[in-house]
mmCIF file of N, CA and C in Angstrom:
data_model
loop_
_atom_site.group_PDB
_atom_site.id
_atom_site.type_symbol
_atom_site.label_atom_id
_atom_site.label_comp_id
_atom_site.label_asym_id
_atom_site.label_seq_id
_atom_site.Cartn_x
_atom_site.Cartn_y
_atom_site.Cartn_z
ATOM 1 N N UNK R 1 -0.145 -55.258 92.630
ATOM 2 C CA UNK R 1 -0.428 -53.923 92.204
ATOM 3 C C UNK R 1 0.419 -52.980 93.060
ATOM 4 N N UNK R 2 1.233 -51.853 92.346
ATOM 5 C CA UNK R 2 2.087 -51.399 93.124
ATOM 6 C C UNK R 2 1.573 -49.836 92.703
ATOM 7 N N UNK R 3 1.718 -49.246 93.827
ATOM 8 C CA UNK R 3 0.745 -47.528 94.052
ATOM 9 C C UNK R 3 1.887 -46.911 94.540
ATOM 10 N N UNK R 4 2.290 -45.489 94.126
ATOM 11 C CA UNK R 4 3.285 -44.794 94.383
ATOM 12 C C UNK R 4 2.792 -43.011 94.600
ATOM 13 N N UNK R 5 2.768 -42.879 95.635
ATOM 14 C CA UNK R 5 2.214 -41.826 96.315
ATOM 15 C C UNK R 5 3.630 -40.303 96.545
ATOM 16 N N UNK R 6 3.421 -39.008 96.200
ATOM 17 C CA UNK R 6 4.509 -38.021 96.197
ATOM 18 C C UNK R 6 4.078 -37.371 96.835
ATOM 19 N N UNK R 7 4.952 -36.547 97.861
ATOM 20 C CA UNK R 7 3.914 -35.627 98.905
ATOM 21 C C UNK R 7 5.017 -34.704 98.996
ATOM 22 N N UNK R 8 4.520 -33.522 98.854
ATOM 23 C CA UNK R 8 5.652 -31.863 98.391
ATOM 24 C C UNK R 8 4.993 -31.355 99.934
ATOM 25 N N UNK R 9 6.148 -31.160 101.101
ATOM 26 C CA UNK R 9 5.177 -30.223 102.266
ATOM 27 C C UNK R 9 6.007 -28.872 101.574
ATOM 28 N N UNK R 10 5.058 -28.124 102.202
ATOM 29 C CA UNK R 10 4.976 -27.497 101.961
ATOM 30 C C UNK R 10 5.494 -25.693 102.979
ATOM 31 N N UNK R 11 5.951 -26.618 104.116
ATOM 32 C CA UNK R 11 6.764 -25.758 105.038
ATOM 33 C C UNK R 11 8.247 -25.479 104.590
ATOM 34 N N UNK R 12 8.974 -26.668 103.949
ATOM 35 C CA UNK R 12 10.489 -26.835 103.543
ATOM 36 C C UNK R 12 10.810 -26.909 102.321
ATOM 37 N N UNK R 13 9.762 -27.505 101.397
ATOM 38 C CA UNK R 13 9.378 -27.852 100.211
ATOM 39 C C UNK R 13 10.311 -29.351 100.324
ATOM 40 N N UNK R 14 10.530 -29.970 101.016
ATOM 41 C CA UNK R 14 10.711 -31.294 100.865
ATOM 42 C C UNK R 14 9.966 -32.553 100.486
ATOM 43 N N UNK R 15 10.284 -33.459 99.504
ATOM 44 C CA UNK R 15 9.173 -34.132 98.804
ATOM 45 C C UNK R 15 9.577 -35.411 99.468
ATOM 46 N N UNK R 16 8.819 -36.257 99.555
ATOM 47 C CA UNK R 16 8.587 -38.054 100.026
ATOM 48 C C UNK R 16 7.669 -38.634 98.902
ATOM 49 N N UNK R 17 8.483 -39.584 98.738
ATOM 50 C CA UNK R 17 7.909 -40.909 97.833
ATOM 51 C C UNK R 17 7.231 -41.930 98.437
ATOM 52 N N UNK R 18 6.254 -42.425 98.553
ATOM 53 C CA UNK R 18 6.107 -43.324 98.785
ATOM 54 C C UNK R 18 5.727 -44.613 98.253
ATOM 55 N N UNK R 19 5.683 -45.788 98.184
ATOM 56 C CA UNK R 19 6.279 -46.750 97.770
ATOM 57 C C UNK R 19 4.682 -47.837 97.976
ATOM 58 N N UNK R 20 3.711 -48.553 97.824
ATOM 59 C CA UNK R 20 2.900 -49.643 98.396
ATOM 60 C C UNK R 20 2.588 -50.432 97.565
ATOM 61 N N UNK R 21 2.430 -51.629 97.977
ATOM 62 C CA UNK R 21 1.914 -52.890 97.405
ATOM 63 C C UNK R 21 0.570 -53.732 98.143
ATOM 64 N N UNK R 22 -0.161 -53.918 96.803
ATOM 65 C CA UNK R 22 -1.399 -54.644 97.168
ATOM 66 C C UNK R 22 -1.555 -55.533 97.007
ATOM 67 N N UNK R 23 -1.784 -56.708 97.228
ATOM 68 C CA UNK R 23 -1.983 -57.979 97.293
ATOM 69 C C UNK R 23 -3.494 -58.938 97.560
ATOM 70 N N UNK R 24 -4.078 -59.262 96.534
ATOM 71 C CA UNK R 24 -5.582 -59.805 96.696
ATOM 72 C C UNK R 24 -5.102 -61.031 96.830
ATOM 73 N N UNK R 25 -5.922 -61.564 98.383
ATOM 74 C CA UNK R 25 -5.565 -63.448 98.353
ATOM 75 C C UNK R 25 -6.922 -63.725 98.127
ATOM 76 N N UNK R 26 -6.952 -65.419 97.718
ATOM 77 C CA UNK R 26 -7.976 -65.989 97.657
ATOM 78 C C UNK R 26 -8.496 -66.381 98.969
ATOM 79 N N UNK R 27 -9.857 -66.536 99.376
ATOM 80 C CA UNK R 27 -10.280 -67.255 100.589
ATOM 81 C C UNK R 27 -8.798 -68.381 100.944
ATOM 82 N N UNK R 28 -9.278 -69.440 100.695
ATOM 83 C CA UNK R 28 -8.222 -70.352 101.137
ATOM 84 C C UNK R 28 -6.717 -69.491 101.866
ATOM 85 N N UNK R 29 -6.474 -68.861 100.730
ATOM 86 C CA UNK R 29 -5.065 -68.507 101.311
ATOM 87 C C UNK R 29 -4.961 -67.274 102.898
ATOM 88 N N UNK R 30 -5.838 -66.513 102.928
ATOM 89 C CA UNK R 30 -5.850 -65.954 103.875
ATOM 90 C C UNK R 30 -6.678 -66.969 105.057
ATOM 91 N N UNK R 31 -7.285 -67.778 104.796
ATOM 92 C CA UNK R 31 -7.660 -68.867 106.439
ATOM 93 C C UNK R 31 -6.707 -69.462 106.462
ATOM 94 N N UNK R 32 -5.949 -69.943 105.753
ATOM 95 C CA UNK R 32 -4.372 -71.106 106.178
ATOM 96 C C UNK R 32 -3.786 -69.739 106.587
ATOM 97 N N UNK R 33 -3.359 -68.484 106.029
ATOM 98 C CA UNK R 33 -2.988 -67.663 107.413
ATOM 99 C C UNK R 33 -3.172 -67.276 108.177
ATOM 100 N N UNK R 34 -4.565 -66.849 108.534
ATOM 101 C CA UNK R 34 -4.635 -66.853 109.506
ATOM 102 C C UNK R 34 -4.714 -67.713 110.729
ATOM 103 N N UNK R 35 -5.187 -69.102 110.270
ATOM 104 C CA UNK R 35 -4.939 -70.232 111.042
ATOM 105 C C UNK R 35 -3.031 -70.509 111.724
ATOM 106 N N UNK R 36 -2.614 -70.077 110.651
ATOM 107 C CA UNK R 36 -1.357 -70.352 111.094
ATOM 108 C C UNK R 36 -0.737 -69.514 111.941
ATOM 109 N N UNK R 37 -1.040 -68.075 112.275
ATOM 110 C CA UNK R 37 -1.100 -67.234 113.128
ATOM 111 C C UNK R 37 -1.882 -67.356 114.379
ATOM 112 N N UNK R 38 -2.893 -68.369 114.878
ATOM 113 C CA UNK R 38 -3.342 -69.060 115.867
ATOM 114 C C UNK R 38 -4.838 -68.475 115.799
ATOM 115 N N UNK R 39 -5.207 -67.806 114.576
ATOM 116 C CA UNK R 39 -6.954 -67.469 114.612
ATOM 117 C C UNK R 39 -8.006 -68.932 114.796
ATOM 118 N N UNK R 40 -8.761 -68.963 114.624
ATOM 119 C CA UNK R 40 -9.749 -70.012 114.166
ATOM 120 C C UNK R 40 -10.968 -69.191 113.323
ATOM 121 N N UNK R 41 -11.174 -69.428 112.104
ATOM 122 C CA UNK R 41 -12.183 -68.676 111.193
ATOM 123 C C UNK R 41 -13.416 -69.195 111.859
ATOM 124 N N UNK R 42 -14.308 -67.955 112.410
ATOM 125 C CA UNK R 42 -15.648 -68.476 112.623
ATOM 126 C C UNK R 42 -16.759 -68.752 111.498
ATOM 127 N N UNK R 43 -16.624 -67.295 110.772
ATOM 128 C CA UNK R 43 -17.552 -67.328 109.627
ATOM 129 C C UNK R 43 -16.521 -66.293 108.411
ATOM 130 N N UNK R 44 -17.158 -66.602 107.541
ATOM 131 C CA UNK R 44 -16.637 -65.738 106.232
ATOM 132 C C UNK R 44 -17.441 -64.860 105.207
ATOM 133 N N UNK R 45 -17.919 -63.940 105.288
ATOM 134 C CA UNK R 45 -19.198 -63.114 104.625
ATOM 135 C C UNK R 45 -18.884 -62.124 103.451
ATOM 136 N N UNK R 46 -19.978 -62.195 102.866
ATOM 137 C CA UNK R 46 -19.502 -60.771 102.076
ATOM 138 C C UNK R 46 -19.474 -59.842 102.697
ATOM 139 N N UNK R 47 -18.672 -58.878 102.059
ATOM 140 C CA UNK R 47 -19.017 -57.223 102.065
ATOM 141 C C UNK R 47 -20.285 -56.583 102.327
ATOM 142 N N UNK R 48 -21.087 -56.107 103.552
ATOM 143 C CA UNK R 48 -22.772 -55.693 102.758
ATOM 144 C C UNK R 48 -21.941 -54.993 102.120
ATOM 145 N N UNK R 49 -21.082 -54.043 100.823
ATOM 146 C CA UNK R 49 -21.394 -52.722 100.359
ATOM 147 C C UNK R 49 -21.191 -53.548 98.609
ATOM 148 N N UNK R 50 -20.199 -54.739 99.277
ATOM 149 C CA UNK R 50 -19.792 -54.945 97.941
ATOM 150 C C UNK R 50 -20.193 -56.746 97.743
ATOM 151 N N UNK R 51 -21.309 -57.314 98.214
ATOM 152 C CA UNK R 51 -21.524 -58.201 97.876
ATOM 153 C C UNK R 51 -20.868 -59.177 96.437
ATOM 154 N N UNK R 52 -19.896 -60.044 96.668
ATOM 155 C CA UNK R 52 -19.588 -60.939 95.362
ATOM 156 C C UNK R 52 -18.255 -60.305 95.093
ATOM 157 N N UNK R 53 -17.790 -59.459 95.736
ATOM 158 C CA UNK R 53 -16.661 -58.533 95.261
ATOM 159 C C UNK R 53 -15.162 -58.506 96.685
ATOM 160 N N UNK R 54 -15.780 -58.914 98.056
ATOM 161 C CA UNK R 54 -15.308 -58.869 98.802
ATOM 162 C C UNK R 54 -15.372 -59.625 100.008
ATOM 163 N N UNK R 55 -14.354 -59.965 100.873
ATOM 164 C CA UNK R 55 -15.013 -60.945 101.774
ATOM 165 C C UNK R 55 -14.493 -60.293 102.877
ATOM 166 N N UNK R 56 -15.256 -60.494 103.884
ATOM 167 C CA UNK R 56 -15.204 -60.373 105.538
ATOM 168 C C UNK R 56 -14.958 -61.588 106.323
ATOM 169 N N UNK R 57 -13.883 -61.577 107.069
ATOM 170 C CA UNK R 57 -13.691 -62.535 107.888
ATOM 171 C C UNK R 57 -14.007 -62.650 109.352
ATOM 172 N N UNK R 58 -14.255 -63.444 110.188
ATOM 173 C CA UNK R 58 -14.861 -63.164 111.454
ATOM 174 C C UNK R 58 -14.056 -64.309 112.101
ATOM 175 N N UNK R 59 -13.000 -63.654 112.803
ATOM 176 C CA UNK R 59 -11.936 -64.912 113.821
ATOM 177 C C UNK R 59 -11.760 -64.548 115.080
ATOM 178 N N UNK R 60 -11.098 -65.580 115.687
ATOM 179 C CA UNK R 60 -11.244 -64.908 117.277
ATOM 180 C C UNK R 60 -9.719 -66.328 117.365
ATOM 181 N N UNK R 61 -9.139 -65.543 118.208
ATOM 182 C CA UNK R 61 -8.078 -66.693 118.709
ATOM 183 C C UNK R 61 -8.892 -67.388 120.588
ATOM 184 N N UNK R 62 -8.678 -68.693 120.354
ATOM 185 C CA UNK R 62 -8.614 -69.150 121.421
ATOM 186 C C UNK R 62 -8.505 -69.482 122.578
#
């Protein structure tokens, strides 16, 4: 999903684009990265706000 943000200041009237990308991983894929970055996943929870919709991760490196 790609989000494109325009911002007019308003001191110079000079405008900026900006440019972002979103990216939803599945469980799996974000613990093999972060594992591979030297985390260790303790636990994995929902969201309280968004139960079934979001996950929380809980890591700690070693």
């Amino acid at each position: 999903m790609i989000f494109r943000w325009t911002y007019l200041f308003a001191a110079d009237g000079q405008t900026l684009t900006s440019d972002s990308t979103v990216r939803f991983r599945e469980r799996q894929e974000a613990e093999t990265e972060l594992a591979a970055h030297g985390y260790v996943v303790e636990d994995v929870r929902d969201a309280p706000d968004r139960p079934g919709r979001e996950l929380v991760f809980v890591a700690r490196r070693p």
